[in-house]
Tab-separated table of C-alpha atoms in Angstrom:
chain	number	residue	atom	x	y	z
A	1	UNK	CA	58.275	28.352	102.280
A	2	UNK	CA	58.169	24.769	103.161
A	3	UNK	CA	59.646	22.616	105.849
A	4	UNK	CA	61.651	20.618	103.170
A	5	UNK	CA	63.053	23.815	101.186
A	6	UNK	CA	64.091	25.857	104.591
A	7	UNK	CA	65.999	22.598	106.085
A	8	UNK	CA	67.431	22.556	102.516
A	9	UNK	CA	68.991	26.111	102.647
A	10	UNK	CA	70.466	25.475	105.977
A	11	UNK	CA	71.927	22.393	105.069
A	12	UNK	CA	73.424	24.437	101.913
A	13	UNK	CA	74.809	27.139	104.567
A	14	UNK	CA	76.965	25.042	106.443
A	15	UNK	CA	78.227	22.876	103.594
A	16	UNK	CA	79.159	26.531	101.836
A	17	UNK	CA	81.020	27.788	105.455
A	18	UNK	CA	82.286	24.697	105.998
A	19	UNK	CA	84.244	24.265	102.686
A	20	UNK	CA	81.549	22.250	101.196
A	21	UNK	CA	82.187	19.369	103.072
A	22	UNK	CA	79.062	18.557	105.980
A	23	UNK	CA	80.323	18.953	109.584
A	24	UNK	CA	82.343	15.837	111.069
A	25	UNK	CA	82.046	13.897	107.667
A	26	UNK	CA	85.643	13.958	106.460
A	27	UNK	CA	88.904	14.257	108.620
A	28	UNK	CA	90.480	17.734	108.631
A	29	UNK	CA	93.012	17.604	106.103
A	30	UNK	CA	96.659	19.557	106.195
A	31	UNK	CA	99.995	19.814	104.417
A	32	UNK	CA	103.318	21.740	104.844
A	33	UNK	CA	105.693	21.473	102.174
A	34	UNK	CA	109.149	22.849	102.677
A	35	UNK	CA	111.636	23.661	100.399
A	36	UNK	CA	115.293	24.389	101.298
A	37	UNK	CA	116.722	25.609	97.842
A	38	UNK	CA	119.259	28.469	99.033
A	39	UNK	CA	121.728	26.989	101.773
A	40	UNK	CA	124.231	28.654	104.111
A	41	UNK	CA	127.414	27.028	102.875
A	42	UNK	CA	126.325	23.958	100.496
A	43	UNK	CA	125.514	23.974	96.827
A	44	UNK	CA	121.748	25.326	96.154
A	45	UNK	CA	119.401	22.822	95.080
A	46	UNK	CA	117.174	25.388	92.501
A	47	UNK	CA	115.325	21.427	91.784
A	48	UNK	CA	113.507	21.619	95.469
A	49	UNK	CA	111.686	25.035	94.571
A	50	UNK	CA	109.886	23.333	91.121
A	51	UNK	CA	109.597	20.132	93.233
A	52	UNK	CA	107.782	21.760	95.837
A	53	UNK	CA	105.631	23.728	93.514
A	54	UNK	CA	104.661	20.551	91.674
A	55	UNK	CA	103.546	18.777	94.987
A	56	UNK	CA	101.965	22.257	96.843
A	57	UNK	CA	99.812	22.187	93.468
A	58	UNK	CA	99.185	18.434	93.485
A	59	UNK	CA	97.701	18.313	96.958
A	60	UNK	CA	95.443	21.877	96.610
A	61	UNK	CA	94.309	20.040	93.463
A	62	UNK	CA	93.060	17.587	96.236
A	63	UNK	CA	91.740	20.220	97.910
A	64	UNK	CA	93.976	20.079	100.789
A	65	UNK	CA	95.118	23.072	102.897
A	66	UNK	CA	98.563	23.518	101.661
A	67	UNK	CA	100.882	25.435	104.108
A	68	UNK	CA	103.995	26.221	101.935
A	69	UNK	CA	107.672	27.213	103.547
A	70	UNK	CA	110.747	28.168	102.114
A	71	UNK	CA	114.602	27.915	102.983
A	72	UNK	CA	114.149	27.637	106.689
A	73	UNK	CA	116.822	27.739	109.327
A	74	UNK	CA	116.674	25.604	112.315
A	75	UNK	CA	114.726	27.850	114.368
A	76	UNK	CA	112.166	28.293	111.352
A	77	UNK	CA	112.213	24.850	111.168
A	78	UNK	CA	110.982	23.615	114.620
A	79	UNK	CA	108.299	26.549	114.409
A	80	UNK	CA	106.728	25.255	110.875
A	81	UNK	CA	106.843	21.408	112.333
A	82	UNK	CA	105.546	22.547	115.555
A	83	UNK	CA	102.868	24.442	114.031
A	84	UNK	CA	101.846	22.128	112.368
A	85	UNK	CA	101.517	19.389	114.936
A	86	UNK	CA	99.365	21.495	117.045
A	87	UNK	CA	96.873	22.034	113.900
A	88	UNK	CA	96.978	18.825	113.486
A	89	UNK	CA	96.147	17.678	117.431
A	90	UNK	CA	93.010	20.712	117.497
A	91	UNK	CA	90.783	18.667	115.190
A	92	UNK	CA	89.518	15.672	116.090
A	93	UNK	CA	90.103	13.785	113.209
A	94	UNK	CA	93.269	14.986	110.254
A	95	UNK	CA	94.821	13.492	107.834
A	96	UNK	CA	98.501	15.328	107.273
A	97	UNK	CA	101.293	15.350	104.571
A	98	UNK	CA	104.392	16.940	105.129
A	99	UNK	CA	106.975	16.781	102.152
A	100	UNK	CA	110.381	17.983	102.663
A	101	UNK	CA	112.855	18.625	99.941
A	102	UNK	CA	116.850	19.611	100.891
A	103	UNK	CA	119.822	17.752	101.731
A	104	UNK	CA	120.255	15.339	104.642
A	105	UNK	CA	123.105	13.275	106.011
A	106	UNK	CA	123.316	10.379	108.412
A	107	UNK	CA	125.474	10.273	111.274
A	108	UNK	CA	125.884	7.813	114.468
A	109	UNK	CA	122.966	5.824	112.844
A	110	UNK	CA	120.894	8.443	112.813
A	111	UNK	CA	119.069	10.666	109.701
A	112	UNK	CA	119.395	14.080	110.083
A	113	UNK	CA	117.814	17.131	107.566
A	114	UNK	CA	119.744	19.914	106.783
A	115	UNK	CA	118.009	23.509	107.646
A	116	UNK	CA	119.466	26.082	105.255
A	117	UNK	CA	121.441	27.669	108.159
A	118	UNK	CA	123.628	24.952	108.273
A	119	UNK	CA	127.263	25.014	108.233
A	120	UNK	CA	128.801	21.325	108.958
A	121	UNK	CA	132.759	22.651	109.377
A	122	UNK	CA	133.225	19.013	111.232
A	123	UNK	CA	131.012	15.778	110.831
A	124	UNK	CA	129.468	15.740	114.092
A	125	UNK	CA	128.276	19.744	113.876
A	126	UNK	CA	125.029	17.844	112.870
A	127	UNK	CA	124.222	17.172	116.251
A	128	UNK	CA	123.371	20.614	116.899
A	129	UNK	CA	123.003	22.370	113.682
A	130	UNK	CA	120.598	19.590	111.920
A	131	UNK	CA	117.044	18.352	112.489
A	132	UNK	CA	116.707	14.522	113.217
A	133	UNK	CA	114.313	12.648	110.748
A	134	UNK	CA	112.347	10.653	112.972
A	135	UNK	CA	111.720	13.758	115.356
A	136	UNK	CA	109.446	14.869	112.456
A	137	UNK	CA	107.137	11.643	112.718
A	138	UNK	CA	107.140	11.620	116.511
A	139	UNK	CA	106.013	15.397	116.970
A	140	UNK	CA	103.175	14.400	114.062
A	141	UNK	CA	102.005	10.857	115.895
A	142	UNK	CA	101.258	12.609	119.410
A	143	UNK	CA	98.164	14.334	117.627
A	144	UNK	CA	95.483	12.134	118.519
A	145	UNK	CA	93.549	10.571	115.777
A	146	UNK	CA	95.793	11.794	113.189
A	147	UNK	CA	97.320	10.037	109.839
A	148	UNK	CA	98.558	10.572	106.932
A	149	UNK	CA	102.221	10.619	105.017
A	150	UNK	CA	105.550	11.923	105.609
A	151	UNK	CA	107.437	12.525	102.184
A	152	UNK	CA	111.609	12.751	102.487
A	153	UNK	CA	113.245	14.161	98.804
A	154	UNK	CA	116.406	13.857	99.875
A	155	UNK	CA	120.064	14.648	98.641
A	156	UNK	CA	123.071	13.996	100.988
A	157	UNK	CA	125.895	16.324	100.868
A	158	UNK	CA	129.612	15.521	98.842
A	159	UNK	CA	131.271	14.254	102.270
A	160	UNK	CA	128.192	11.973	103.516
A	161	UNK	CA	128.538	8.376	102.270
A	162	UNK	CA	124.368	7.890	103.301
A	163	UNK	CA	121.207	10.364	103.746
A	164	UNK	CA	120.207	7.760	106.572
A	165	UNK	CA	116.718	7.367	105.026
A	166	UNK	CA	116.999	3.720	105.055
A	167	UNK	CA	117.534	3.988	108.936
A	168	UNK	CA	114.486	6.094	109.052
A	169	UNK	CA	112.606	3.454	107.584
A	170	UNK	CA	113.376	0.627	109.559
A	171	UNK	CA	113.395	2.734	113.539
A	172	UNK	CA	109.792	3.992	112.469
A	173	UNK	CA	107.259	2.461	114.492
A	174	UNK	CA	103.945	1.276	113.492
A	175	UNK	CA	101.876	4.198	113.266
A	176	UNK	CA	98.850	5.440	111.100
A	177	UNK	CA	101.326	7.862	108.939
A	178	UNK	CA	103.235	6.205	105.900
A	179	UNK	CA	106.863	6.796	105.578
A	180	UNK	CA	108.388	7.287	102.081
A	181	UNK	CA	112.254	8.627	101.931
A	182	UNK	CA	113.805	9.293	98.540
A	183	UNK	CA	117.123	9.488	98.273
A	184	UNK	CA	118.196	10.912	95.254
A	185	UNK	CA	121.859	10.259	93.691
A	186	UNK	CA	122.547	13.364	91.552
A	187	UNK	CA	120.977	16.785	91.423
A	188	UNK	CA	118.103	16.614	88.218
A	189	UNK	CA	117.823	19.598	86.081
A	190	UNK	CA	114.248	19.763	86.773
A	191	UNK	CA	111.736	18.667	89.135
A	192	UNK	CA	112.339	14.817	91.681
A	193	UNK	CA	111.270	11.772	90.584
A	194	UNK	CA	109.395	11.441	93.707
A	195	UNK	CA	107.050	15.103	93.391
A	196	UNK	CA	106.192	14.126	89.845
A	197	UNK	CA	105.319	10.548	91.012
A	198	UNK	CA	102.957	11.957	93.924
A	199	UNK	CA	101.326	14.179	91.058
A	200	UNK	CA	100.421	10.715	88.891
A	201	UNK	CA	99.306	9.618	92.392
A	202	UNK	CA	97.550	12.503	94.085
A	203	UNK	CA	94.135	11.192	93.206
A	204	UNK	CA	94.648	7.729	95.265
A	205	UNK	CA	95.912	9.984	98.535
A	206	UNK	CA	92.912	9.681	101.100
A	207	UNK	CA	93.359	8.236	104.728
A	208	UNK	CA	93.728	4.681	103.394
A	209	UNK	CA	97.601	5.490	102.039
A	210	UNK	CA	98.382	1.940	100.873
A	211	UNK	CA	96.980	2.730	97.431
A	212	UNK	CA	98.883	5.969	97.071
A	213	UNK	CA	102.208	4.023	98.511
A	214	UNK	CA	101.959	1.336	96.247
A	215	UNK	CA	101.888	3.444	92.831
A	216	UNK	CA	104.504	5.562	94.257
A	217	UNK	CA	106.417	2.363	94.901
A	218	UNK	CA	106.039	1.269	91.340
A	219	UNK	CA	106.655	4.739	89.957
A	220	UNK	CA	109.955	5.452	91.511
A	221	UNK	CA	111.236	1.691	91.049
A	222	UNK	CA	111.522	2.205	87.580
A	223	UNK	CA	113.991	5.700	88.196
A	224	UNK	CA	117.790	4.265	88.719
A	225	UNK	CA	118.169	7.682	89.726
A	226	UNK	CA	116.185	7.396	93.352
A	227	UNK	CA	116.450	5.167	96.098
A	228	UNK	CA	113.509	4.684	97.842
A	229	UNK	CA	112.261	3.552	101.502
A	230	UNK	CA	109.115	3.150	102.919
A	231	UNK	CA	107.502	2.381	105.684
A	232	UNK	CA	103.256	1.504	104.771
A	233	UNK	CA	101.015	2.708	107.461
A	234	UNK	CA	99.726	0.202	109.965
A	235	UNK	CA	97.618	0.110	112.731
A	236	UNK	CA	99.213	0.648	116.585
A	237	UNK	CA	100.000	-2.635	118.402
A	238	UNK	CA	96.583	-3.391	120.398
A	239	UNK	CA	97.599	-4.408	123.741
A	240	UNK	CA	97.546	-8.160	124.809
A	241	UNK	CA	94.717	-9.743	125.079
A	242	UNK	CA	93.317	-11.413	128.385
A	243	UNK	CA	93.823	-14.883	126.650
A	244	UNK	CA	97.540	-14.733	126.971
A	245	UNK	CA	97.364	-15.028	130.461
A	246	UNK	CA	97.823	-18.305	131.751
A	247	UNK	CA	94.699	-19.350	133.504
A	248	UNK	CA	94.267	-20.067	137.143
A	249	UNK	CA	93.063	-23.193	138.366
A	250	UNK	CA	89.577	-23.861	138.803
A	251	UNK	CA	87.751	-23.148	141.851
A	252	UNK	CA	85.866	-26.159	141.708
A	253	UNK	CA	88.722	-28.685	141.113
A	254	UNK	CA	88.458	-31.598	143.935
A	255	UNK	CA	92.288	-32.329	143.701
A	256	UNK	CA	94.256	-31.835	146.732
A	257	UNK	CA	97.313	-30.575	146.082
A	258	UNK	CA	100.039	-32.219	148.276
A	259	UNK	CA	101.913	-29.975	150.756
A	260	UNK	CA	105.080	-28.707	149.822
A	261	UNK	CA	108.295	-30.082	150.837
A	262	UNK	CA	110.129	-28.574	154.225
A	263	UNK	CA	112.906	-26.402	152.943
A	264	UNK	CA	116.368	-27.075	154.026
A	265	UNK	CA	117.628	-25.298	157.281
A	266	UNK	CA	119.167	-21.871	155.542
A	267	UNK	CA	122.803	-21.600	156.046
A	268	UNK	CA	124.880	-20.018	159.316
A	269	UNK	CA	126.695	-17.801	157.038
A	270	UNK	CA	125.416	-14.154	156.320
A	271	UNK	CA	124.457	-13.298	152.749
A	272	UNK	CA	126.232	-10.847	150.805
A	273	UNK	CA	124.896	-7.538	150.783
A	274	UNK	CA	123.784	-5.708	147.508
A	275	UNK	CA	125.205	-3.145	146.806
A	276	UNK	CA	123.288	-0.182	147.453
A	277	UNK	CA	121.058	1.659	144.578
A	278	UNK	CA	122.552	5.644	143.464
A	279	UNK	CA	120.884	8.225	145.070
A	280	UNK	CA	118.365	9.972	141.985
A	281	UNK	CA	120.257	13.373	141.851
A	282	UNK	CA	117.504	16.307	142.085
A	283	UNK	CA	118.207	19.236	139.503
A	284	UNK	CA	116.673	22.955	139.902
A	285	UNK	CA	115.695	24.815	136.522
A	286	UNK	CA	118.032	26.531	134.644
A	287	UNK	CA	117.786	29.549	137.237
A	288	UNK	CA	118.408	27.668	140.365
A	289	UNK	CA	121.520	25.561	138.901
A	290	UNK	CA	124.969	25.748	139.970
A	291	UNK	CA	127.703	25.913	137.737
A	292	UNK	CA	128.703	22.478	138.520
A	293	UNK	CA	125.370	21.611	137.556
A	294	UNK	CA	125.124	23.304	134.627
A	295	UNK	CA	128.345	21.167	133.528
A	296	UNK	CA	126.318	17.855	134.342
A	297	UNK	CA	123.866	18.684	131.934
A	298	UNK	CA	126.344	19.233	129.117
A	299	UNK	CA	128.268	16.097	130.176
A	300	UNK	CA	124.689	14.185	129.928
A	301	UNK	CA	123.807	15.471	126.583
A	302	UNK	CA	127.413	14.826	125.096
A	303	UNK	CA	127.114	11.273	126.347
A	304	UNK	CA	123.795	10.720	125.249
A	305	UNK	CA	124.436	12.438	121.893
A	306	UNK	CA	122.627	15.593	121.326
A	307	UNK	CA	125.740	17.860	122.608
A	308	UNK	CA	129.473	17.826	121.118
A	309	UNK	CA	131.239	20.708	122.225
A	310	UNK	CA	132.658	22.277	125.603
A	311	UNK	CA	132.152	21.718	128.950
A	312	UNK	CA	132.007	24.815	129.990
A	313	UNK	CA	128.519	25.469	132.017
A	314	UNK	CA	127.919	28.108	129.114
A	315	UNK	CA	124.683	27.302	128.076
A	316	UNK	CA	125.160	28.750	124.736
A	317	UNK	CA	123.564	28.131	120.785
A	318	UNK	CA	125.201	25.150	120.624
A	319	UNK	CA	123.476	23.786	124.245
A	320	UNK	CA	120.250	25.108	123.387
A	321	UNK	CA	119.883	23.136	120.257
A	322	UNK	CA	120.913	20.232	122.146
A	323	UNK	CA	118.690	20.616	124.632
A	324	UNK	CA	115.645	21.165	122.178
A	325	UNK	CA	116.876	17.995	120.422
A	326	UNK	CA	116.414	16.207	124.219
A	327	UNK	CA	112.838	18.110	124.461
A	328	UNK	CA	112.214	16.527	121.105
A	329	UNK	CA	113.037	12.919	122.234
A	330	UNK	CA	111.002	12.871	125.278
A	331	UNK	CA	107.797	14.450	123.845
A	332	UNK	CA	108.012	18.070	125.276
A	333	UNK	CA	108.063	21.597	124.263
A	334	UNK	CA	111.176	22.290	121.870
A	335	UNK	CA	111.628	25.673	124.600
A	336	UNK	CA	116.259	25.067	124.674
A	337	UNK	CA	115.327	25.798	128.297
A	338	UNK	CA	115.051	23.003	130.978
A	339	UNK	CA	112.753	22.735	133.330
A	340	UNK	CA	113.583	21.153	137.195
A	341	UNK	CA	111.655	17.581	135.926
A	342	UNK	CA	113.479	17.647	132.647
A	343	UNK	CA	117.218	18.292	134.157
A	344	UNK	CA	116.333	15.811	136.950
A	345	UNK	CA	115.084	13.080	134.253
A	346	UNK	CA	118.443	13.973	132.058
A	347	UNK	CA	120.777	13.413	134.609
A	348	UNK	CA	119.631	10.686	135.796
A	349	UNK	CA	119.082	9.013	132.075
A	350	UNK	CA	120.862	5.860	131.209
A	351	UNK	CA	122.242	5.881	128.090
């Protein structure tokens, strides 16, 4: 056997183990599509399950590994998300989609999606019973060297003027994933204008998303029924460059400078004194807290947001999904249980 023909078969090998695609020559690419058909307490939406079967099929067609989840509750939720951020953080190149289809709602500014589980008895149960919209982007950008698209098919509930998508949109920061929210305005009979516009469009989805974005834009802007947002990948901000700071004199300048003017003689009078700085308050964990602690921290999450209910030191449901909603903002592991560093940063938090 020659050289040529045995280098040949190996080759062959590890383009057959490694899904036919050579080692390190194409980013990893992932996808979790969710579907939340079958809620709690609000009308089902039977149009998410053929929407999500439409993309899920669109994007194997693409051959992309297609994790696919159903009617999740807010625990289910965080788990698929979270799962799939650490996938996509263990290569070291991916390029993710995650499409969501289910109702959302916007409140305080804010878009929040609806887990099936959900039971909004008062406006602001949201806080605690939803999943924030942008949380989704931020727990996909910390994987290094990742990019891709986030997908929103949308429906807001009878007693929320706005699904907040359009607030999405605009508080997304320049990233490498593309942003599209569709917001539709009645339930279809069948599949969303936005899944069967990412089917025309699957072929142009690769790493460079502007082509993909921009025939999904035209698609969907010639629906009445959808209003769509998006947000078109960019590069990160580079840092400033050396050349905006001003420049020092030259060394070698003969001009003599002349010296500075004698100051006036300062004042008899004492200054005022400014007032002294708050002491940084110290927290133990959850274990080491007192009850009166324990109280802070729901005071600090109502005020910042994440927590409306009592203050009652009871860290109950309702104060561990505001505290994973915290763990969310500040990058860390959605646990519902604080650690000394994160009580101590909380309570101390401006808002």
């Amino acid at each position: 056997m020659t050289c040529a023909r045995l280098l040949g078969i190996v080759l062959g090998a590890v383009s057959i183990c490694c899904g036919g695609q050579t080692v390190g020559s194409e980013p990893l690419r992932l996808a979790l599509v969710i579907s939340n058909a079958q809620y709690k307490s609000l009308p089902p939406l039977a149009t998410c399950e053929a929407s999500a079967t439409i993309v899920r099929d669109a994007l194997r067609g693409k051959g992309i590994e297609v994790v696919e989840r159903h009617d999740l509750g807010r625990g289910e939720f965080d788990t698929a998300i979270g799962s799939l951020a650490r996938r996509a953080g263990s290569a070291p190149s991916t390029f993710v989609t995650l499409y969501y289809c289910g109702y959302a709602v916007e409140f305080n500014g804010r878009s929040f999606l609806l887990p099936t589980s959900a039971s909004l008895a008062r406006e602001y149960d949201v806080l605690t019973q939803g999943i924030i919209s942008k949380s989704l982007l931020d727990s996909l950008m910390r994987a290094k060297d990742s990019g891709g698209l986030l997908l929103l098919d949308v429906f807001r509930t009878s007693s929320a003027a706005s699904s907040g998508l359009a607030r999405l949109v605009d508080q997304a920061t320049p990233s490498s994933y593309a942003v599209i929210g569709a917001s539709n305005d009645a339930v279809p009979g069948g599949p969303t204008p936005a899944s069967l516009a990412l089917r025309e469009e699957a072929s142009e989805l690769g790493p460079d998303v502007e082509p993909f974005t921009t025939g999904m834009r035209h698609r969907l802007a010639k629906n009445a029924s959808v209003t769509t947002h998006f947000s078109l990948a960019t590069a990160r901000p580079a840092a400033p460059s050396s050349s905006t700071v001003p420049a020092t004199p030259s060394s070698s300048s003969t001009a003599i400078a002349p010296p500075p003017p004698t100051p006036p003689a300062a004042p008899t009078f004492a200054a005022p004194q400014a007032a002294p700085m708050p002491a940084r308050q110290i927290m133990a964990d959850e274990e080491g807290m007192s009850e009166q602690d324990r109280r802070l921290v729901q005071v600090k999450l109502a005020t910042l947001g994440y927590y409306i209910g009592r203050i009652d030191a009871n860290f109950g449901p309702e104060t561990r999904a505001a505290i994973r909603r915290y763990q969310f903002e500040i990058k860390a592991e959605m646990t519902g249980h604080l650690t000394a560093e994160q009580a101590t940063r909380l309570v101390n938090s401006v808002r």
